[in-house]
Amino acid sequence: MRTFTKFLIFIALGTLIYLSFSTLTPTKNYYGSDKAENFSLTRALQHVKKVAQEPHSIGTEAHSKVRNYLVQELQKLDLEVHTQKAYNLNASGIFTAPQNIIAKIPGTNPSSNNDLLVLTHYDSAVHSSYGASDAASGLAVILEGIRTLKVQQKNFKNNIIICFSDAEEIGLNGAEIFVKKHPWAENIGLVINFEARGSGGPSNTIIETNTGNAKLVEAFQNADIPYPLATSLMYSVYKVLPNSTDATVFRENKNIPSFFFAFIDDHYDYHTANDTYERLDRKSLAHQASYFLHMIPYFANTDLKSLTTKEDYVYFNFPIAHFVKYPFSYITPMVFLAWIGFIGLIIYGFRKNKLSVRGIGKGFLNFGLALLTLVFVGVFGWKLMLLLNPEYVENLQGFTSNGHAYIAMFVCLSIAIIFFIYRKKFKNPTDRNSYFITPLFLWLLINTGIAIYFKGAAYFIIPVFFALFSLWILFRQKQPNPWLLLLLGIPAIFIFSPLIQFFPIALGLKMLSITTLLCLLLFGLLWPIFANYNKKHFISFMALMACGFFFIKAQTKASFSEENQKPNSLVYLADINKTKAYWCSYDQILDTYTKRFLTEESLMQNTDNRVFHSKYNSGFTFAQPTEYINIPKAYIEIKSDVDSINKGYTNYRLKILPKRNINRMELLLDRNDTLTKVKANGETQKQLPAKAYKSFLTYYAVDKDTLNLSFSLKNNKPAKLSIYEASNDLLDNPWVHVPPRNKDMMPKPFVLNDAIITKQEIALP
């Protein structure tokens, strides 16, 4: 193969990799027309801008403003709108009074269990997120999408129910009151839910169902979505992860299937003060819109009852073919056929002297060395980056603002290592062919495991078939056509290239070991292309230079700045019983702001390290005694009596009335192994936390409600109840005076932050 041809092949390979990403989403101008009959991204963005003007978590004044705005916008669309408000105590002990916004577009021929629900939430994450992506983007797509459909005067057979749920961010409480208490929930056949877990990137499609997915997958394909990013890999991954959305509540409680769409890139913005209108990726919004404009008209005219089946499909998106699917029943035969083909080719190769035992052995050693090296690099390389940049520990999401540079760096380093290990020139085609056996064998082992344990990824076998055909060509031709080999490598490129980036984005940069491993596995499938490159050491050197470039790029953006703000935390905790107070922080590293209140010698033994309910179960790391301020404490009234039915138990009834504007109340017992019959304002908790001194109730206050709590406790030993009241007004209150943060800092998300917390401890009679 001539040098110029090799260069063109390399350029073509890079172009294909680029296309594997660029073809996933529409451009930001995809919905650029502002004509009334067309969906307009400009109009949708105006909704985002309005909703995301300020943080609007449940119970805040801004939250009420957003609700009023949404009601008015739905009314402008000539829809009859109502709100649903009710108390809800979920299985995790989170109690609040969400208020959903609900409307209906009547269908021309509705039938039972056939209503289509379009869903997103309107509360932002507690306490400082502006919620532009999560989930003002969903609100905007639905509002502009409904407007577009009404202007186009499209008629739909099914009723379309619109629900802007509340309290999603604290525990899916709004979805739960809709499912359990709203009469319209009884007639829903399918849920379409819009979400976000970052501020950019392609929007992934997730199917939630208690049964098989086959009919849902067929319907998704029939909806003719222009950019259908959907794979059964994600379907299987989501099933084993602890994450859930509002749609999960419908599946678990009413057996209602759903599609939900979420973009997850720029994960460092998730739930932070940087989830703003300006940082929302316009392409991501356009991608969400494309789902809405094709899914809603299709499913609003579909018999939703027909979507139930026991059969599952393997499915994945692919350019040109658009969307590929086949039954799970094909998985085992396809893997078996691939093994037969592989064994047959090996027999043929030895008979025709196209393979050698020595060459296969050398190929195994090279691939094994590359495998061990890259796993080591992926695991310990990121740990080295953490040693170089200890401040990264403050990003609880696990993905830094320069995370994409690190992904590129580790990809380039992987390429450098691979090509260095494979730098030797081949004197005869036998070694070239023999080296291909090891990656093919490993891929077949992987697909065998997938067929048994993780069927959603079974489409990984398809590039293996193309690779087996490439091996056949290597056997048949001494100088195979490089363009044909590139053509046969396209399935591997389009299927695996996006995954190299996906896992560290979705699961955090600690998963860079998956990136390095996938680089090697993809190289293995593309071996026929690279086998005839004689100057692999030059490619290795260039990749190493690129690695250095991305390392420098990452490091120059590693320090916190106004563009890349440091998350930090500070709370004032007053122990009313002991008349002591503390400055507390969740940070691992103190900065110039927190050092005004805390010292490096602050010891946690100075106060109880309570782990308040949070996404990552974070506890205080620093606590510094400070001046005690007499902050108004809650009025608490306790009544008790011996349980006449369950002997040995005492029934307690508490009335707790906050005397200041609080956002949250946390209740803990020093023992709860025998805690039963928990009720809050009449709502029953069906599942109780099992660990001792864990919060058994987290109350997000709405409208200054009184908390009426009742529970039963075994009379085996005395018990103490601790009540923590928190208001997210540390920077704006009449008691303590805390200056604003520096511009290169922001409130740390996922924890109880910027709060004044009071603790009252009560001995239960």
mmCIF file of C-alpha atoms in Angstrom, residues 53-327:
data_model
loop_
_atom_site.group_PDB
_atom_site.id
_atom_site.type_symbol
_atom_site.label_atom_id
_atom_site.label_comp_id
_atom_site.label_asym_id
_atom_site.label_seq_id
_atom_site.Cartn_x
_atom_site.Cartn_y
_atom_site.Cartn_z
ATOM 1 C CA GLN A 53 -34.093 33.280 35.747
ATOM 2 C CA GLU A 54 -33.278 32.123 39.282
ATOM 3 C CA PRO A 55 -33.102 28.896 41.311
ATOM 4 C CA HIS A 56 -36.620 27.576 41.852
ATOM 5 C CA SER A 57 -36.571 24.525 44.073
ATOM 6 C CA ILE A 58 -39.779 23.460 45.797
ATOM 7 C CA GLY A 59 -41.054 25.778 48.506
ATOM 8 C CA THR A 60 -39.259 28.880 47.259
ATOM 9 C CA GLU A 61 -40.884 32.085 46.029
ATOM 10 C CA ALA A 62 -39.242 31.594 42.618
ATOM 11 C CA HIS A 63 -40.832 28.145 42.428
ATOM 12 C CA SER A 64 -44.286 29.738 42.717
ATOM 13 C CA LYS A 65 -43.400 32.283 40.028
ATOM 14 C CA VAL A 66 -42.392 29.505 37.633
ATOM 15 C CA ARG A 67 -45.626 27.634 38.335
ATOM 16 C CA ASN A 68 -47.695 30.731 37.605
ATOM 17 C CA TYR A 69 -45.783 31.347 34.384
ATOM 18 C CA LEU A 70 -46.341 27.795 33.157
ATOM 19 C CA VAL A 71 -50.042 27.899 33.947
ATOM 20 C CA GLN A 72 -50.380 31.131 31.979
ATOM 21 C CA GLU A 73 -48.436 29.737 28.994
ATOM 22 C CA LEU A 74 -50.628 26.642 28.847
ATOM 23 C CA GLN A 75 -53.729 28.818 29.044
ATOM 24 C CA LYS A 76 -52.412 30.864 26.111
ATOM 25 C CA LEU A 77 -52.565 27.602 24.150
ATOM 26 C CA ASP A 78 -56.319 27.431 24.867
ATOM 27 C CA LEU A 79 -55.881 24.562 27.293
ATOM 28 C CA GLU A 80 -57.875 24.107 30.457
ATOM 29 C CA VAL A 81 -55.269 23.946 33.198
ATOM 30 C CA HIS A 82 -55.526 22.802 36.775
ATOM 31 C CA THR A 83 -53.062 22.111 39.550
ATOM 32 C CA GLN A 84 -52.925 19.104 41.830
ATOM 33 C CA LYS A 85 -51.542 19.570 45.318
ATOM 34 C CA ALA A 86 -51.298 16.884 47.975
ATOM 35 C CA TYR A 87 -49.048 15.647 50.726
ATOM 36 C CA ASN A 88 -46.693 12.831 49.807
ATOM 37 C CA LEU A 89 -44.404 10.678 51.914
ATOM 38 C CA ASN A 90 -42.336 8.456 49.665
ATOM 39 C CA ALA A 91 -40.624 5.155 50.474
ATOM 40 C CA SER A 92 -37.329 6.926 51.240
ATOM 41 C CA GLY A 93 -38.958 9.054 53.921
ATOM 42 C CA ILE A 94 -39.073 12.287 51.925
ATOM 43 C CA PHE A 95 -42.191 14.263 52.770
ATOM 44 C CA THR A 96 -43.539 17.383 51.065
ATOM 45 C CA ALA A 97 -46.592 18.878 49.362
ATOM 46 C CA PRO A 98 -45.901 18.983 45.603
ATOM 47 C CA GLN A 99 -48.160 20.892 43.233
ATOM 48 C CA ASN A 100 -48.387 19.501 39.706
ATOM 49 C CA ILE A 101 -49.550 21.469 36.666
ATOM 50 C CA ILE A 102 -51.876 19.440 34.452
ATOM 51 C CA ALA A 103 -53.735 19.969 31.184
ATOM 52 C CA LYS A 104 -55.366 17.810 28.533
ATOM 53 C CA ILE A 105 -55.739 17.975 24.760
ATOM 54 C CA PRO A 106 -58.911 15.959 24.072
ATOM 55 C CA GLY A 107 -58.604 13.251 21.427
ATOM 56 C CA THR A 108 -61.112 12.651 18.645
ATOM 57 C CA ASN A 109 -61.657 9.004 19.616
ATOM 58 C CA PRO A 110 -60.202 8.294 23.048
ATOM 59 C CA SER A 111 -60.467 4.862 24.602
ATOM 60 C CA SER A 112 -59.671 3.287 27.945
ATOM 61 C CA ASN A 113 -56.002 2.966 28.968
ATOM 62 C CA ASN A 114 -54.977 4.809 25.841
ATOM 63 C CA ASP A 115 -54.121 8.356 26.944
ATOM 64 C CA LEU A 116 -50.658 9.655 26.133
ATOM 65 C CA LEU A 117 -48.864 11.474 28.953
ATOM 66 C CA VAL A 118 -46.207 14.079 28.112
ATOM 67 C CA LEU A 119 -44.120 14.713 31.197
ATOM 68 C CA THR A 120 -41.317 16.804 32.641
ATOM 69 C CA HIS A 121 -40.727 18.554 35.977
ATOM 70 C CA TYR A 122 -40.607 22.250 36.783
ATOM 71 C CA ASP A 123 -38.716 22.354 40.087
ATOM 72 C CA SER A 124 -34.982 22.942 40.000
ATOM 73 C CA ALA A 125 -32.461 21.110 42.137
ATOM 74 C CA VAL A 126 -32.085 22.277 45.710
ATOM 75 C CA HIS A 127 -30.642 24.819 46.400
ATOM 76 C CA SER A 128 -28.729 26.885 43.864
ATOM 77 C CA SER A 129 -29.382 25.373 40.420
ATOM 78 C CA TYR A 130 -31.109 27.563 37.846
ATOM 79 C CA GLY A 131 -32.493 24.452 36.193
ATOM 80 C CA ALA A 132 -32.105 25.569 32.572
ATOM 81 C CA SER A 133 -31.299 22.074 31.334
ATOM 82 C CA ASP A 134 -32.859 20.165 34.195
ATOM 83 C CA ALA A 135 -35.605 20.607 33.275
ATOM 84 C CA ALA A 136 -36.559 24.004 31.774
ATOM 85 C CA SER A 137 -35.409 22.477 28.484
ATOM 86 C CA GLY A 138 -38.177 19.889 28.749
ATOM 87 C CA LEU A 139 -40.760 22.530 29.635
ATOM 88 C CA ALA A 140 -39.710 24.618 26.642
ATOM 89 C CA VAL A 141 -39.868 21.711 24.199
ATOM 90 C CA ILE A 142 -43.342 20.745 25.383
ATOM 91 C CA LEU A 143 -44.727 24.297 25.365
ATOM 92 C CA GLU A 144 -43.364 25.144 21.923
ATOM 93 C CA GLY A 145 -44.161 21.656 20.640
ATOM 94 C CA ILE A 146 -47.807 21.835 21.707
ATOM 95 C CA ARG A 147 -48.084 25.328 20.219
ATOM 96 C CA THR A 148 -46.704 24.031 16.916
ATOM 97 C CA LEU A 149 -49.091 21.081 16.772
ATOM 98 C CA LYS A 150 -52.081 23.305 17.533
ATOM 99 C CA VAL A 151 -51.118 25.827 14.845
ATOM 100 C CA GLN A 152 -50.800 22.957 12.377
ATOM 101 C CA GLN A 153 -54.336 21.953 13.445
ATOM 102 C CA LYS A 154 -53.439 18.304 13.781
ATOM 103 C CA ASN A 155 -56.056 16.026 15.237
ATOM 104 C CA PHE A 156 -55.224 13.095 17.470
ATOM 105 C CA LYS A 157 -57.232 10.027 18.322
ATOM 106 C CA ASN A 158 -55.916 9.720 21.879
ATOM 107 C CA ASN A 159 -56.131 12.221 24.687
ATOM 108 C CA ILE A 160 -52.811 13.957 25.295
ATOM 109 C CA ILE A 161 -52.219 14.740 28.962
ATOM 110 C CA ILE A 162 -49.552 17.293 29.829
ATOM 111 C CA CYS A 163 -48.050 17.102 33.300
ATOM 112 C CA PHE A 164 -45.402 19.442 34.652
ATOM 113 C CA SER A 165 -44.567 17.550 37.827
ATOM 114 C CA ASP A 166 -43.248 19.010 41.042
ATOM 115 C CA ALA A 167 -40.691 17.807 43.604
ATOM 116 C CA GLU A 168 -38.895 15.545 41.128
ATOM 117 C CA GLU A 169 -35.524 16.694 42.374
ATOM 118 C CA ILE A 170 -36.106 15.711 45.977
ATOM 119 C CA GLY A 171 -37.794 12.329 45.507
ATOM 120 C CA LEU A 172 -40.225 12.096 42.541
ATOM 121 C CA ASN A 173 -43.022 13.169 44.884
ATOM 122 C CA GLY A 174 -45.069 15.035 42.280
ATOM 123 C CA ALA A 175 -45.165 12.050 39.947
ATOM 124 C CA GLU A 176 -46.197 9.873 42.867
ATOM 125 C CA ILE A 177 -49.228 11.968 43.819
ATOM 126 C CA PHE A 178 -50.297 12.021 40.169
ATOM 127 C CA VAL A 179 -50.013 8.249 39.855
ATOM 128 C CA LYS A 180 -51.700 7.485 43.153
ATOM 129 C CA LYS A 181 -54.266 10.271 43.510
ATOM 130 C CA HIS A 182 -55.197 11.755 40.133
ATOM 131 C CA PRO A 183 -58.090 10.078 38.278
ATOM 132 C CA TRP A 184 -56.448 10.644 34.881
ATOM 133 C CA ALA A 185 -53.603 8.311 35.862
ATOM 134 C CA GLU A 186 -55.952 5.333 35.485
ATOM 135 C CA ASN A 187 -56.269 5.838 31.740
ATOM 136 C CA ILE A 188 -52.641 6.415 30.703
ATOM 137 C CA GLY A 189 -51.157 3.968 28.218
ATOM 138 C CA LEU A 190 -47.713 5.490 27.659
ATOM 139 C CA VAL A 191 -45.458 8.161 29.169
ATOM 140 C CA ILE A 192 -43.107 10.422 27.173
ATOM 141 C CA ASN A 193 -40.699 12.050 29.623
ATOM 142 C CA PHE A 194 -38.061 14.743 28.987
ATOM 143 C CA GLU A 195 -35.034 15.000 31.285
ATOM 144 C CA ALA A 196 -31.420 16.170 31.480
ATOM 145 C CA ARG A 197 -28.349 15.166 33.483
ATOM 146 C CA GLY A 198 -25.990 17.816 32.160
ATOM 147 C CA SER A 199 -26.179 20.878 29.946
ATOM 148 C CA GLY A 200 -25.290 19.376 26.573
ATOM 149 C CA GLY A 201 -24.617 16.417 24.351
ATOM 150 C CA PRO A 202 -26.867 14.047 22.404
ATOM 151 C CA SER A 203 -30.194 13.105 23.927
ATOM 152 C CA ASN A 204 -30.313 9.418 24.807
ATOM 153 C CA THR A 205 -33.496 7.375 24.558
ATOM 154 C CA ILE A 206 -34.330 5.092 27.478
ATOM 155 C CA ILE A 207 -37.240 2.654 27.477
ATOM 156 C CA GLU A 208 -38.833 1.784 30.806
ATOM 157 C CA THR A 209 -41.106 -1.242 30.903
ATOM 158 C CA ASN A 210 -41.939 -4.109 33.222
ATOM 159 C CA THR A 211 -42.438 -6.428 30.262
ATOM 160 C CA GLY A 212 -40.661 -6.867 26.928
ATOM 161 C CA ASN A 213 -39.575 -3.900 24.816
ATOM 162 C CA ALA A 214 -40.264 -5.303 21.316
ATOM 163 C CA LYS A 215 -43.481 -3.422 20.568
ATOM 164 C CA LEU A 216 -42.085 -0.202 21.987
ATOM 165 C CA VAL A 217 -38.967 -0.526 19.855
ATOM 166 C CA GLU A 218 -41.044 -1.179 16.729
ATOM 167 C CA ALA A 219 -43.190 1.855 17.478
ATOM 168 C CA PHE A 220 -40.108 3.988 18.094
ATOM 169 C CA GLN A 221 -38.780 2.986 14.679
ATOM 170 C CA ASN A 222 -42.143 3.667 13.033
ATOM 171 C CA ALA A 223 -42.186 7.180 14.499
ATOM 172 C CA ASP A 224 -39.422 7.958 11.962
ATOM 173 C CA ILE A 225 -37.294 10.090 14.257
ATOM 174 C CA PRO A 226 -34.511 11.822 12.283
ATOM 175 C CA TYR A 227 -31.817 11.358 14.956
ATOM 176 C CA PRO A 228 -32.793 8.261 16.956
ATOM 177 C CA LEU A 229 -30.097 7.825 19.586
ATOM 178 C CA ALA A 230 -31.294 4.605 21.188
ATOM 179 C CA THR A 231 -29.514 1.375 22.048
ATOM 180 C CA SER A 232 -30.477 -1.722 23.989
ATOM 181 C CA LEU A 233 -27.112 -1.293 25.746
ATOM 182 C CA MET A 234 -28.540 1.772 27.484
ATOM 183 C CA TYR A 235 -31.757 -0.180 28.125
ATOM 184 C CA SER A 236 -29.769 -2.847 29.979
ATOM 185 C CA VAL A 237 -27.408 -0.422 31.749
ATOM 186 C CA TYR A 238 -30.288 1.679 33.056
ATOM 187 C CA LYS A 239 -31.986 -1.413 34.487
ATOM 188 C CA VAL A 240 -29.022 -2.166 36.750
ATOM 189 C CA LEU A 241 -28.316 1.428 37.850
ATOM 190 C CA PRO A 242 -30.043 2.947 40.910
ATOM 191 C CA ASN A 243 -31.134 6.043 38.976
ATOM 192 C CA SER A 244 -34.800 6.775 38.435
ATOM 193 C CA THR A 245 -36.996 9.479 36.903
ATOM 194 C CA ASP A 246 -40.636 10.495 37.159
ATOM 195 C CA ALA A 247 -41.380 7.874 34.503
ATOM 196 C CA THR A 248 -40.133 5.172 36.890
ATOM 197 C CA VAL A 249 -43.010 5.944 39.251
ATOM 198 C CA PHE A 250 -45.546 5.180 36.514
ATOM 199 C CA ARG A 251 -43.864 1.902 35.647
ATOM 200 C CA GLU A 252 -43.531 0.728 39.239
ATOM 201 C CA ASN A 253 -46.987 1.739 40.435
ATOM 202 C CA LYS A 254 -49.215 1.368 37.359
ATOM 203 C CA ASN A 255 -47.185 -0.844 35.017
ATOM 204 C CA ILE A 256 -47.204 1.987 32.461
ATOM 205 C CA PRO A 257 -44.283 1.894 29.999
ATOM 206 C CA SER A 258 -42.402 5.004 29.004
ATOM 207 C CA PHE A 259 -39.808 6.588 26.811
ATOM 208 C CA PHE A 260 -37.636 9.161 28.439
ATOM 209 C CA PHE A 261 -35.060 11.339 26.729
ATOM 210 C CA ALA A 262 -32.058 12.860 28.467
ATOM 211 C CA PHE A 263 -28.828 14.522 27.415
ATOM 212 C CA ILE A 264 -25.968 13.858 29.829
ATOM 213 C CA ASP A 265 -22.865 15.636 28.546
ATOM 214 C CA ASP A 266 -21.289 18.686 30.236
ATOM 215 C CA HIS A 267 -22.076 16.746 33.383
ATOM 216 C CA TYR A 268 -20.143 19.226 35.529
ATOM 217 C CA ASP A 269 -23.101 21.641 35.196
ATOM 218 C CA TYR A 270 -25.569 19.098 36.601
ATOM 219 C CA HIS A 271 -27.489 20.499 39.600
ATOM 220 C CA THR A 272 -25.098 23.440 39.918
ATOM 221 C CA ALA A 273 -25.427 27.197 39.713
ATOM 222 C CA ASN A 274 -24.037 26.852 36.173
ATOM 223 C CA ASP A 275 -27.137 25.105 34.837
ATOM 224 C CA THR A 276 -28.101 28.352 33.146
ATOM 225 C CA TYR A 277 -29.753 29.565 29.968
ATOM 226 C CA GLU A 278 -26.386 30.592 28.525
ATOM 227 C CA ARG A 279 -24.767 27.169 29.044
ATOM 228 C CA LEU A 280 -27.601 25.067 27.654
ATOM 229 C CA ASP A 281 -26.433 23.417 24.422
ATOM 230 C CA ARG A 282 -28.785 24.507 21.606
ATOM 231 C CA LYS A 283 -28.158 21.260 19.712
ATOM 232 C CA SER A 284 -29.315 19.282 22.740
ATOM 233 C CA LEU A 285 -32.531 21.295 22.855
ATOM 234 C CA ALA A 286 -33.050 20.709 19.123
ATOM 235 C CA HIS A 287 -32.522 16.984 19.636
ATOM 236 C CA GLN A 288 -35.180 16.913 22.359
ATOM 237 C CA ALA A 289 -37.518 18.800 20.041
ATOM 238 C CA SER A 290 -36.997 16.257 17.264
ATOM 239 C CA TYR A 291 -38.174 13.501 19.583
ATOM 240 C CA PHE A 292 -41.257 15.471 20.600
ATOM 241 C CA LEU A 293 -42.319 16.418 17.083
ATOM 242 C CA HIS A 294 -42.194 12.821 15.859
ATOM 243 C CA MET A 295 -43.141 10.857 18.964
ATOM 244 C CA ILE A 296 -46.212 12.807 20.045
ATOM 245 C CA PRO A 297 -48.104 12.765 16.716
ATOM 246 C CA TYR A 298 -47.294 9.085 16.221
ATOM 247 C CA PHE A 299 -48.278 7.817 19.664
ATOM 248 C CA ALA A 300 -51.293 10.115 19.905
ATOM 249 C CA ASN A 301 -52.755 8.111 17.011
ATOM 250 C CA THR A 302 -51.563 4.658 18.120
ATOM 251 C CA ASP A 303 -53.322 1.942 20.054
ATOM 252 C CA LEU A 304 -51.154 2.169 23.160
ATOM 253 C CA LYS A 305 -52.613 -1.026 24.601
ATOM 254 C CA SER A 306 -50.927 -2.928 21.792
ATOM 255 C CA LEU A 307 -47.453 -1.977 23.045
ATOM 256 C CA THR A 308 -47.353 -4.728 25.671
ATOM 257 C CA THR A 309 -45.386 -7.871 24.880
ATOM 258 C CA LYS A 310 -43.065 -10.354 26.574
ATOM 259 C CA GLU A 311 -40.535 -10.236 23.736
ATOM 260 C CA ASP A 312 -37.348 -8.169 23.928
ATOM 261 C CA TYR A 313 -35.363 -6.675 21.055
ATOM 262 C CA VAL A 314 -31.728 -5.834 20.583
ATOM 263 C CA TYR A 315 -31.603 -2.396 18.952
ATOM 264 C CA PHE A 316 -29.186 0.351 18.070
ATOM 265 C CA ASN A 317 -28.980 3.453 15.892
ATOM 266 C CA PHE A 318 -26.721 3.459 12.851
ATOM 267 C CA PRO A 319 -26.214 6.003 10.032
ATOM 268 C CA ILE A 320 -27.915 5.215 6.709
ATOM 269 C CA ALA A 321 -29.599 2.132 8.200
ATOM 270 C CA HIS A 322 -30.997 4.651 10.713
ATOM 271 C CA PHE A 323 -32.226 2.112 13.248
ATOM 272 C CA VAL A 324 -31.537 -1.626 13.532
ATOM 273 C CA LYS A 325 -33.441 -4.134 15.644
ATOM 274 C CA TYR A 326 -33.811 -7.892 16.047
ATOM 275 C CA PRO A 327 -35.212 -10.262 18.705
#
